[in-house]
Coordinates of C-alpha atoms and ligand atoms in Angstrom, one line a residue:
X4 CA -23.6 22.9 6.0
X5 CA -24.0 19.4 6.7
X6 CA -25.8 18.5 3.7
X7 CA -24.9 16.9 0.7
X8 CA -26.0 19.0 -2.3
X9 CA -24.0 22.0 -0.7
X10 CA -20.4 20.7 -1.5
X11 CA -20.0 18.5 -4.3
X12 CA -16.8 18.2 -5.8
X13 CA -15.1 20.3 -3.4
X14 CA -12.2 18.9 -1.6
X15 CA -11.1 20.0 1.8
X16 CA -7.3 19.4 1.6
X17 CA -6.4 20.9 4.9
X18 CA -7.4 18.9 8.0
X19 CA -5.3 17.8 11.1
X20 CA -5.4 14.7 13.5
X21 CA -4.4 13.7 16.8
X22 CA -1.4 12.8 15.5
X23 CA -0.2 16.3 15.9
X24 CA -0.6 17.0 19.1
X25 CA -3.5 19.8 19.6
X26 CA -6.4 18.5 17.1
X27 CA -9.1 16.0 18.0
X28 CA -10.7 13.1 15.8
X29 CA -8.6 9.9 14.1
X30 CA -8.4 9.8 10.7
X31 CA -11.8 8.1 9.9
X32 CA -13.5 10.5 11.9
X33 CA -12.7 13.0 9.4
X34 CA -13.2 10.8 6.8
X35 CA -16.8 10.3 8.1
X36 CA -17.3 14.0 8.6
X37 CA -16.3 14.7 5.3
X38 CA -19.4 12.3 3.7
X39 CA -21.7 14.3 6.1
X40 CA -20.4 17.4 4.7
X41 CA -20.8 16.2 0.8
X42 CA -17.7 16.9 0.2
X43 CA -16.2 15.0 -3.4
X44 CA -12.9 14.4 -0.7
X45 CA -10.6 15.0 2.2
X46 CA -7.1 15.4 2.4
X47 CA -4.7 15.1 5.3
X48 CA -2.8 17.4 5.7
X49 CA -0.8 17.1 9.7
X50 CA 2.0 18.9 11.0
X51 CA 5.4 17.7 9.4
X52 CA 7.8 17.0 12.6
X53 CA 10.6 20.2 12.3
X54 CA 13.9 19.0 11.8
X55 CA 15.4 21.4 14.3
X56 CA 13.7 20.7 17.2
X57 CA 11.0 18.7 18.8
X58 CA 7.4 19.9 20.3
X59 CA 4.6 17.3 20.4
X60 CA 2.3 20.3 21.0
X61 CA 2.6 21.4 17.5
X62 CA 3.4 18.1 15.3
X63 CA 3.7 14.6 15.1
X64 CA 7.3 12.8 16.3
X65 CA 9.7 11.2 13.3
X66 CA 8.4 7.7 14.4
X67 CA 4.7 8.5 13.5
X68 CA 5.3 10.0 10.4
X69 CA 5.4 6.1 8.2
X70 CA 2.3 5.8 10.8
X71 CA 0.8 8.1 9.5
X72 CA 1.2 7.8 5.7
X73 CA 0.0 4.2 5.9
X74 CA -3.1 5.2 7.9
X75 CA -3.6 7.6 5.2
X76 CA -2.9 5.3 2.6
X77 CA -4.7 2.2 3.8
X78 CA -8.0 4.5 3.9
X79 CA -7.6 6.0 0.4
X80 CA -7.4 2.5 -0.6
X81 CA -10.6 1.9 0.9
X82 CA -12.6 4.8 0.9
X83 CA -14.3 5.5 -3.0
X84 CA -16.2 8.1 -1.8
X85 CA -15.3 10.8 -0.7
X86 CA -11.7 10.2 -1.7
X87 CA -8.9 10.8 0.6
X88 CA -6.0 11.8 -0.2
X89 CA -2.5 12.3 1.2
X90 CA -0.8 15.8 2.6
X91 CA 1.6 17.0 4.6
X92 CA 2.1 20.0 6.0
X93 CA 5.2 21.4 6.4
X94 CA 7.2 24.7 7.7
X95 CA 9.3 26.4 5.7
X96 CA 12.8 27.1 7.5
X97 CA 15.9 28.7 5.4
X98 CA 18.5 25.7 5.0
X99 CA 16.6 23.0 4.9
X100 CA 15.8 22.5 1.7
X101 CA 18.0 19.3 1.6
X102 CA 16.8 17.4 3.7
X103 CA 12.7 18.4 3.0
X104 CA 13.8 17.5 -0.1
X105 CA 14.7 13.9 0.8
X106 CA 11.8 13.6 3.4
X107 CA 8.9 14.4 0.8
X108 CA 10.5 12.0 -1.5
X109 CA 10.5 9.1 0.3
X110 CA 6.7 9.1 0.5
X111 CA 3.9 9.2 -1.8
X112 CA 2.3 12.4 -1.4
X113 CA -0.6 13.8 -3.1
X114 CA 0.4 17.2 -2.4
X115 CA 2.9 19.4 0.7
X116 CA 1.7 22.3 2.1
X117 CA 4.3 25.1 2.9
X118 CA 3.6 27.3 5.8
X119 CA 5.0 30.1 7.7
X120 CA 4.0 29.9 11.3
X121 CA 7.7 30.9 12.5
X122 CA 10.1 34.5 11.6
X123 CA 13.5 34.4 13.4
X124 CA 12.3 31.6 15.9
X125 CA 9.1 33.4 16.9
X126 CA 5.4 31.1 16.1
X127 CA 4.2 33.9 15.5
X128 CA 0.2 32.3 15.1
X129 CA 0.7 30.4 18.5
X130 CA -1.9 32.1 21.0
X131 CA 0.7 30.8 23.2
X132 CA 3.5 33.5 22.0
X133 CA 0.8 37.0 21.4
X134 CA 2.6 38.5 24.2
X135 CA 5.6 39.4 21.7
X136 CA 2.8 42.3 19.7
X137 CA 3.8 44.4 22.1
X138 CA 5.5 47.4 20.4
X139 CA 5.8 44.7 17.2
X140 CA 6.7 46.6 14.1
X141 CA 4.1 45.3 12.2
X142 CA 5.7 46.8 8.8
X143 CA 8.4 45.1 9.9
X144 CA 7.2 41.7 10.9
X145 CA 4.5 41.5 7.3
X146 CA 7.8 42.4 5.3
X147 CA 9.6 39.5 6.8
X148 CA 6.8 37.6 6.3
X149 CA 6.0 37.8 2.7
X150 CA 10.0 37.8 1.6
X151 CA 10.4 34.6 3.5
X152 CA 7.2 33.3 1.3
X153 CA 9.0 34.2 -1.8
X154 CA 12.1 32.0 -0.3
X155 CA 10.0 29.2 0.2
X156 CA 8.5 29.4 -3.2
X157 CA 11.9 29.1 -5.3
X158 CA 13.0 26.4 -3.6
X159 CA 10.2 24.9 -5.4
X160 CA 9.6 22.1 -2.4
X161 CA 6.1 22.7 -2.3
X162 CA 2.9 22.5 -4.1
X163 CA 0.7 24.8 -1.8
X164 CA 0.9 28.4 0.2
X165 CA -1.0 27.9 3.2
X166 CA -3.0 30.4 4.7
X167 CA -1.4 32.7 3.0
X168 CA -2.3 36.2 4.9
X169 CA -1.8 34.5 8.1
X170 CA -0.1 37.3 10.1
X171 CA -3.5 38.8 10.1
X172 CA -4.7 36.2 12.2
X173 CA -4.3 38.0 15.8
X174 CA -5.7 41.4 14.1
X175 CA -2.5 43.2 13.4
X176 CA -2.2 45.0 10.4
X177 CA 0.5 46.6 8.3
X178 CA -0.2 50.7 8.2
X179 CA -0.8 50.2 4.3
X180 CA -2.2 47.2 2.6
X181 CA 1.3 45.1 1.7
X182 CA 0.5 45.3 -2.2
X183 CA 3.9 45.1 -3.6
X184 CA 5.1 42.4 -1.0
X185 CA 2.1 40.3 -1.8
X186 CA 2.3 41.1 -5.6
X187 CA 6.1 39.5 -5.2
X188 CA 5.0 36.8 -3.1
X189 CA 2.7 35.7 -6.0
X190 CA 5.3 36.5 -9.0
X191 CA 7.4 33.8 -6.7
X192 CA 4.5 31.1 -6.3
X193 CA 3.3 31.3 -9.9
X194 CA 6.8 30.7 -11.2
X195 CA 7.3 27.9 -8.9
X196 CA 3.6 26.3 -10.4
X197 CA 2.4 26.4 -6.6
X198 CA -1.1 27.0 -6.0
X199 CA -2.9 29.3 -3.2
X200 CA -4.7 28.2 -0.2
X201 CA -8.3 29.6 0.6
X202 CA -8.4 28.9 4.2
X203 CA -12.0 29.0 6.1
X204 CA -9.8 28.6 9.6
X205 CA -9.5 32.3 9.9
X206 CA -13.5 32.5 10.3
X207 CA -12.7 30.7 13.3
X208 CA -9.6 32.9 15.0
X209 CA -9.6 36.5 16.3
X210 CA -9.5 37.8 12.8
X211 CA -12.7 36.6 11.8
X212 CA -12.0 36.2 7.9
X213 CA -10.7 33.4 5.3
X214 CA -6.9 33.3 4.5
X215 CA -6.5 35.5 2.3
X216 CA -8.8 38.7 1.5
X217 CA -10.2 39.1 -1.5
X218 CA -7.8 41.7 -3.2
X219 CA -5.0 38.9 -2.4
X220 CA -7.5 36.5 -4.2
X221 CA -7.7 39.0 -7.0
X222 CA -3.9 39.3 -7.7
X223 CA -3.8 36.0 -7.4
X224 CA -6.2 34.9 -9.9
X225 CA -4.6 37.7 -12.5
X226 CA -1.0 36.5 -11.7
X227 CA -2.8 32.9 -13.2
X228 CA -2.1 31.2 -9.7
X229 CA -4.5 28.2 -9.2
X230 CA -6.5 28.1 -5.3
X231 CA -7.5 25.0 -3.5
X232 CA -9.2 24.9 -0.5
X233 CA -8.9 23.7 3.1
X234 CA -10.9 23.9 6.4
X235 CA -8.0 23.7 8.6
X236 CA -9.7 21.8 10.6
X237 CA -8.3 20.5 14.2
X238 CA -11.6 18.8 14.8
X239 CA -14.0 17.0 12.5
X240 CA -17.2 18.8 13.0
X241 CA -15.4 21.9 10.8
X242 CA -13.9 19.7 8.1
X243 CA -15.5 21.7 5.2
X244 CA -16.7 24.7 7.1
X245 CA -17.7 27.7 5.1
X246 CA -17.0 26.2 1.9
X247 CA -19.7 27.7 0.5
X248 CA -18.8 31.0 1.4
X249 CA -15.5 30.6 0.3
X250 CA -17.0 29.2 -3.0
X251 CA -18.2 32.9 -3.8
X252 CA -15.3 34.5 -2.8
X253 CA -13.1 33.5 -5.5
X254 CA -16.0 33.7 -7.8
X255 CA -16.1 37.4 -7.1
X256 CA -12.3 37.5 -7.2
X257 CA -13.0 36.3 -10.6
X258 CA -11.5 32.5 -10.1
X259 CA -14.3 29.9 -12.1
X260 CA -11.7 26.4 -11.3
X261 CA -10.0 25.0 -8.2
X262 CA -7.3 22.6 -8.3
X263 CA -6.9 19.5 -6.6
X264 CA -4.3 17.3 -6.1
X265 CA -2.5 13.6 -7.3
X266 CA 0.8 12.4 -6.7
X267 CA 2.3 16.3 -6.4
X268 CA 0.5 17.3 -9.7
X269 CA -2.4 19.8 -9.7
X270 CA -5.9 18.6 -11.3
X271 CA -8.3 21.3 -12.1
X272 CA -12.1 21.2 -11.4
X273 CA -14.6 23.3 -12.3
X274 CA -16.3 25.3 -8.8
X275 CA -19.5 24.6 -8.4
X276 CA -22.2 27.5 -9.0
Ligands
LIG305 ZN1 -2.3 22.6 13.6
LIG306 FE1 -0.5 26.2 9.4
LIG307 FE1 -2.9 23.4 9.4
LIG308 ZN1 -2.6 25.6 9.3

């Protein structure tokens, strides 16, 4: 993986920090992991503090967030190769659309990531919260899941879908494959000009596979949504991690460009062969 000819071009738009609470490495630790890894550039991409309550196990405070864009943007001043660039990742919660609004205006990013990690107050990807499976109805809870993904999508905050089959993570799944709900969720993202995540952290979780499967990828690509790709990484050795694998996945979903990111517009690039 670590070698230089494997990765170039490819841009690894999801890694995390000790700023956030639960992920190792400073910023040019990554930065320096991503040159090992040949990758063409890395882009931060931390926890966004939630607006309606505070947990410094899952995201930076409000004080660290100018920190952190300046750290960000000090080192993409610096760095030529491989660039860096400036993300945010942030949770989508009904009702606050006004004030994300406000939030990812006042700073320069290069792109926002909107995830889903909560339904109806539940983190639902926490290993710290599995217990609530038990007797889950999983119809239920994958429903919930991909309508709240088309609310985030119109309120057209966001330039990414993160991980987008996450509630697969812990191995649960949905009697029948969600088709319709995910067919929806992409009629929502392509009409909002967001782009899809290709994950590689879900190689490293229970389910064992990238975010999202290949008939998601499919839909996706057909539907005319652009991908990007991110490691997830909470420590630097896996900034880049199974980029090449992911690489042929959307090839054989039939994707031949990724997209990257400057200043909330998407750039496309062709994938490497
Ligand atoms: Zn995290
Ligand atoms: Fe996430
Ligand atoms: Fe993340
Ligand atoms: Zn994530």
């Amino acid at each position: 993986m670590k070698n230089s000819e494997e990765n170039p071009k490819l841009i690894d738009h999801h890694v995390h920090t000790i700023y956030c609470g639960h992920a190792e490495g400073t910023l040019e630790d990554y930065v320096a992991s991503a040159g090992e890894a040949g990758l063409g550039g890395v882009g931060f991409c931390d926890h966004l503090p939630f607006l309606a309550f505070e947990d410094r196990s899952l995201a930076m405070c409000w004080e660290e967030l100018p920190r952190y864009v300046d750290e960000v943007l000090r080192l993409a001043g610096k760095e030529k190769s491989p660039a860096v660039k400036l993300g945010i990742e942030a949770d989508y919660f009904p009702g606050q659309e006004e004030t994300l609004y406000a939030i990812f205006r006042n700073f320069p990013f290069d792109y926002v990531y909107g995830s889903i990690h909560f339904i109806e107050g539940w983190g639902f990807d926490d290993s710290r919260n599995v217990e609530k499976y038990e007797g889950l109805d999983v119809n239920d809870f994958y429903r919930k899941y991909y309508n709240l993904v088309v609310e985030m999508a119109v309120t057209g905050l966001f330039d990414v879908w993160a991980h987008p089959d996450l509630p697969k993570k812990f191995r649960y799944r949905p009697d029948n494959q969600p088709v319709e709900l995910v067919e929806a969720a992409l009629e929502a993202i392509a009409a909002n000009g967001m782009a899809l995540e290709v994950n590689t952290g879900g190689l490293r979780k229970p389910v064992g596979e990238v975010y999202p499967e290949p008939w998601i990828l499919e839909i996706a690509n057909r539907a005319g949504v652009p991908i990007c790709f991110g490691s997830d990484a909470h420590k630097p050795e896996y900034v880049g991690a199974a980029f090449v694998e992911a690489v042929k996945l959307v090839r054989s979903s039939g994707y031949e460009s990724h997209v990257t990111f400057k200043g909330r517009r998407p750039v496309e690039l062709e994938l490497p062969t």
